[in-house]
Amino acid sequence: MLQVKSMVVGIVGTNCYIVYDKKSRDAVIIDPGAEAERILSFLEEEELHPQAILLTHGHFDHILAVPALREKYKIPLYAAEEERKMLGNGQLNMSGRDPEDNVEIQDFTALRDGEELEFLGKKWKVLSTPGHTRGSICFFVEGEVPYLFSGDTLFCESYGRTDLYSGSEKEIIRSIREKLFTLPDETLVFPGHEESTTIRNEKSYNPVNFFRE
């Protein structure tokens, strides 16, 4: 089973995940939202070898540490093609009030719905889940206990806000119901904020169950 280290970083308490294999020490970094030095310290202390950075979407609190990590490790960055405009525009991703503070990312490997990546000996399926942003995606990892890294789409008994650029409440409800609630009940969900949950729990208690189309 893969190891998952959750690090709560930044001013809005974003979950940055470092997923790694205990034997090989290879790792994948998901949503490094801030505090690059802290993330780097953990990687070095654990003697981990990052293979890639995965982004669930382009908001500032999920990307601020990307430049420092890429500078250090020279590893590929993956994000949805639909998030290209937000990632490349500091005003849209809200990364800084002043232009010199903006994080603007142009160079990344674009992902599309249904695509499969292979990291740490596992298949990682890309699920397009628009709603929080147009290019929001989740990563589903196969296994005896499947993992879902849901970004700001699905939270524990909640879901992401939809009032920012390219957000849509109608879309996020559809994404959760049609894409995420069809996953195995035992899937362990690692969200972008707050505590982990399971698909079984969310199918019972998430408020999207009470909305009508």
Tab-separated table of C-alpha atoms in Angstrom:
chain	number	residue	atom	x	y	z
A	1	MET	CA	0.000	0.000	0.000
A	2	LEU	CA	1.267	3.451	-0.840
A	3	GLN	CA	2.068	5.860	1.963
A	4	VAL	CA	0.278	9.216	2.011
A	5	LYS	CA	1.733	12.149	3.906
A	6	SER	CA	-0.644	15.080	4.308
A	7	MET	CA	0.874	18.489	4.961
A	8	VAL	CA	-1.457	21.381	5.727
A	9	VAL	CA	0.124	24.428	4.124
A	10	GLY	CA	-0.604	28.083	3.479
A	11	ILE	CA	-3.016	30.686	4.751
A	12	VAL	CA	-6.179	28.735	3.957
A	13	GLY	CA	-4.995	25.329	5.182
A	14	THR	CA	-4.546	23.427	1.936
A	15	ASN	CA	-3.708	19.734	2.000
A	16	CYS	CA	-0.511	19.058	0.085
A	17	TYR	CA	-0.075	15.309	-0.356
A	18	ILE	CA	3.159	13.440	-0.781
A	19	VAL	CA	2.427	9.911	-1.941
A	20	TYR	CA	5.343	7.503	-1.865
A	21	ASP	CA	6.496	3.915	-2.030
A	22	LYS	CA	8.289	2.787	1.117
A	23	LYS	CA	10.704	0.511	-0.719
A	24	SER	CA	11.735	2.543	-3.758
A	25	ARG	CA	11.317	5.910	-1.976
A	26	ASP	CA	9.827	7.300	-5.184
A	27	ALA	CA	7.170	9.954	-4.598
A	28	VAL	CA	4.483	12.062	-6.238
A	29	ILE	CA	3.579	15.527	-4.953
A	30	ILE	CA	-0.033	16.672	-5.191
A	31	ASP	CA	-1.092	20.318	-4.862
A	32	PRO	CA	1.993	21.943	-3.292
A	33	GLY	CA	0.124	25.065	-2.272
A	34	ALA	CA	2.721	26.916	-0.159
A	35	GLU	CA	5.599	26.492	2.308
A	36	ALA	CA	8.034	25.046	-0.214
A	37	GLU	CA	10.847	24.814	2.331
A	38	ARG	CA	8.724	22.657	4.622
A	39	ILE	CA	7.805	20.340	1.773
A	40	LEU	CA	11.439	20.136	0.682
A	41	SER	CA	12.550	19.364	4.226
A	42	PHE	CA	10.160	16.432	4.485
A	43	LEU	CA	11.273	15.031	1.127
A	44	GLU	CA	14.930	15.281	2.106
A	45	GLU	CA	14.474	13.913	5.609
A	46	GLU	CA	12.600	10.886	4.264
A	47	GLU	CA	15.080	10.483	1.391
A	48	LEU	CA	12.271	10.528	-1.151
A	49	HIS	CA	12.709	10.851	-4.907
A	50	PRO	CA	9.899	12.961	-6.431
A	51	GLN	CA	8.795	11.791	-9.863
A	52	ALA	CA	6.126	14.377	-10.663
A	53	ILE	CA	3.838	17.133	-9.401
A	54	LEU	CA	0.094	16.742	-9.959
A	55	LEU	CA	-2.364	19.636	-9.713
A	56	THR	CA	-6.077	19.174	-9.135
A	57	HIS	CA	-6.716	22.776	-10.229
A	58	GLY	CA	-5.054	26.154	-10.569
A	59	HIS	CA	-5.984	28.274	-7.554
A	60	PHE	CA	-3.122	29.976	-5.710
A	61	ASP	CA	-3.435	27.839	-2.597
A	62	HIS	CA	-2.621	24.733	-4.633
A	63	ILE	CA	0.297	26.032	-6.720
A	64	LEU	CA	2.493	28.539	-4.839
A	65	ALA	CA	5.265	26.041	-4.069
A	66	VAL	CA	5.400	24.656	-7.616
A	67	PRO	CA	8.235	26.902	-8.899
A	68	ALA	CA	10.578	26.055	-6.016
A	69	LEU	CA	9.930	22.317	-6.257
A	70	ARG	CA	10.453	22.248	-10.010
A	71	GLU	CA	13.633	24.262	-9.660
A	72	LYS	CA	14.950	21.749	-7.158
A	73	TYR	CA	13.916	18.482	-8.777
A	74	LYS	CA	13.414	19.248	-12.511
A	75	ILE	CA	10.323	17.048	-12.564
A	76	PRO	CA	7.254	17.198	-14.815
A	77	LEU	CA	4.088	19.022	-13.806
A	78	TYR	CA	0.648	17.714	-14.736
A	79	ALA	CA	-2.659	19.616	-14.834
A	80	ALA	CA	-5.826	19.709	-16.913
A	81	GLU	CA	-5.693	21.359	-20.326
A	82	GLU	CA	-8.821	23.321	-19.357
A	83	GLU	CA	-6.893	24.946	-16.507
A	84	ARG	CA	-4.225	26.464	-18.767
A	85	LYS	CA	-5.745	29.952	-18.789
A	86	MET	CA	-5.997	30.117	-14.983
A	87	LEU	CA	-2.530	28.689	-14.360
A	88	GLY	CA	-1.010	31.210	-16.733
A	89	ASN	CA	-2.718	34.261	-15.246
A	90	GLY	CA	-1.874	35.479	-11.746
A	91	GLN	CA	-5.027	37.562	-11.569
A	92	LEU	CA	-7.244	34.569	-12.289
A	93	ASN	CA	-5.418	32.175	-9.967
A	94	MET	CA	-5.204	34.900	-7.291
A	95	SER	CA	-1.564	34.215	-6.526
A	96	GLY	CA	-0.573	37.796	-5.747
A	97	ARG	CA	-1.930	41.291	-5.382
A	98	ASP	CA	1.142	42.692	-7.088
A	99	PRO	CA	2.421	41.452	-10.477
A	100	GLU	CA	5.811	40.537	-9.044
A	101	ASP	CA	4.146	38.130	-6.595
A	102	ASN	CA	2.166	36.256	-9.240
A	103	VAL	CA	2.796	32.607	-9.932
A	104	GLU	CA	2.076	32.058	-13.610
A	105	ILE	CA	2.619	28.594	-15.021
A	106	GLN	CA	2.794	27.994	-18.758
A	107	ASP	CA	4.889	24.836	-18.962
A	108	PHE	CA	3.049	21.678	-17.932
A	109	THR	CA	1.825	18.396	-19.342
A	110	ALA	CA	-1.855	18.737	-20.156
A	111	LEU	CA	-4.242	16.013	-19.007
A	112	ARG	CA	-7.635	14.998	-20.325
A	113	ASP	CA	-10.537	13.062	-18.880
A	114	GLY	CA	-9.987	9.306	-18.711
A	115	GLU	CA	-6.256	9.485	-19.276
A	116	GLU	CA	-4.146	7.079	-17.233
A	117	LEU	CA	-0.750	7.857	-15.732
A	118	GLU	CA	1.575	5.368	-14.114
A	119	PHE	CA	3.436	6.274	-10.942
A	120	LEU	CA	4.735	4.230	-8.009
A	121	GLY	CA	3.697	0.995	-9.662
A	122	LYS	CA	0.044	2.062	-9.830
A	123	LYS	CA	-2.321	3.408	-12.465
A	124	TRP	CA	-3.609	6.917	-11.764
A	125	LYS	CA	-6.796	7.693	-13.666
A	126	VAL	CA	-7.631	11.303	-14.479
A	127	LEU	CA	-11.257	12.232	-13.779
A	128	SER	CA	-12.496	15.531	-15.164
A	129	THR	CA	-14.704	17.099	-12.472
A	130	PRO	CA	-15.583	20.669	-13.492
A	131	GLY	CA	-17.447	22.872	-11.059
A	132	HIS	CA	-15.000	24.333	-8.568
A	133	THR	CA	-13.117	25.478	-11.658
A	134	ARG	CA	-13.583	24.530	-15.291
A	135	GLY	CA	-10.394	22.471	-15.263
A	136	SER	CA	-10.746	20.744	-11.897
A	137	ILE	CA	-9.641	17.122	-11.974
A	138	CYS	CA	-9.357	14.262	-9.496
A	139	PHE	CA	-6.875	11.411	-9.454
A	140	PHE	CA	-8.130	7.884	-8.810
A	141	VAL	CA	-5.483	5.352	-7.806
A	142	GLU	CA	-6.235	1.656	-8.093
A	143	GLY	CA	-5.468	-0.707	-5.234
A	144	GLU	CA	-6.872	-3.025	-2.603
A	145	VAL	CA	-8.036	0.185	-0.938
A	146	PRO	CA	-8.450	2.687	-3.780
A	147	TYR	CA	-7.423	6.314	-3.280
A	148	LEU	CA	-9.057	9.442	-4.666
A	149	PHE	CA	-7.304	12.799	-4.541
A	150	SER	CA	-10.304	15.061	-4.977
A	151	GLY	CA	-8.864	18.564	-4.755
A	152	ASP	CA	-11.585	21.099	-4.041
A	153	THR	CA	-14.313	19.125	-5.755
A	154	LEU	CA	-15.310	16.774	-2.935
A	155	PHE	CA	-14.780	17.428	0.775
A	156	CYS	CA	-15.856	15.475	3.831
A	157	GLU	CA	-19.629	16.016	3.836
A	158	SER	CA	-19.200	19.134	1.727
A	159	TYR	CA	-17.880	20.307	-1.624
A	160	GLY	CA	-15.893	23.168	-3.116
A	161	ARG	CA	-17.065	26.723	-3.588
A	162	THR	CA	-18.263	27.700	-7.047
A	163	ASP	CA	-18.374	31.500	-6.913
A	164	LEU	CA	-14.873	32.132	-8.296
A	165	TYR	CA	-13.656	32.332	-11.897
A	166	SER	CA	-14.989	29.466	-14.080
A	167	GLY	CA	-16.921	27.882	-11.192
A	168	SER	CA	-20.384	26.338	-11.536
A	169	GLU	CA	-22.548	24.809	-8.818
A	170	LYS	CA	-24.554	22.847	-11.366
A	171	GLU	CA	-21.357	21.360	-12.793
A	172	ILE	CA	-19.803	20.427	-9.454
A	173	ILE	CA	-22.943	18.603	-8.329
A	174	ARG	CA	-23.026	16.696	-11.612
A	175	SER	CA	-19.310	15.885	-11.336
A	176	ILE	CA	-19.686	14.469	-7.843
A	177	ARG	CA	-22.784	12.456	-8.605
A	178	GLU	CA	-21.787	11.114	-12.009
A	179	LYS	CA	-18.005	10.760	-11.693
A	180	LEU	CA	-17.156	10.315	-8.022
A	181	PHE	CA	-20.168	8.560	-6.556
A	182	THR	CA	-19.723	5.789	-9.148
A	183	LEU	CA	-16.342	4.861	-7.634
A	184	PRO	CA	-16.081	1.934	-5.189
A	185	ASP	CA	-17.642	2.671	-1.800
A	186	GLU	CA	-14.412	1.801	0.002
A	187	THR	CA	-12.420	4.453	-1.889
A	188	LEU	CA	-10.473	6.617	0.549
A	189	VAL	CA	-10.891	10.275	-0.366
A	190	PHE	CA	-8.072	12.766	0.232
A	191	PRO	CA	-9.566	16.252	-0.288
A	192	GLY	CA	-7.912	19.617	-0.806
A	193	HIS	CA	-8.971	20.841	2.639
A	194	GLU	CA	-9.977	19.312	5.965
A	195	GLU	CA	-10.042	15.607	6.853
A	196	SER	CA	-10.212	12.512	4.666
A	197	THR	CA	-13.408	10.598	4.029
A	198	THR	CA	-14.770	7.723	1.933
A	199	ILE	CA	-17.070	7.519	-1.050
A	200	ARG	CA	-19.456	5.446	1.093
A	201	ASN	CA	-19.687	8.222	3.669
A	202	GLU	CA	-20.218	10.915	1.046
A	203	LYS	CA	-22.959	8.974	-0.721
A	204	SER	CA	-24.792	8.976	2.605
A	205	TYR	CA	-24.077	12.398	4.044
A	206	ASN	CA	-22.862	14.816	1.386
A	207	PRO	CA	-25.342	17.667	0.768
A	208	VAL	CA	-25.241	17.131	-3.013
A	209	ASN	CA	-27.624	14.257	-2.320
A	210	PHE	CA	-30.347	16.736	-1.453
A	211	PHE	CA	-30.164	18.930	-4.556
A	212	ARG	CA	-32.499	18.402	-7.456
A	213	GLU	CA	-31.287	18.703	-11.022
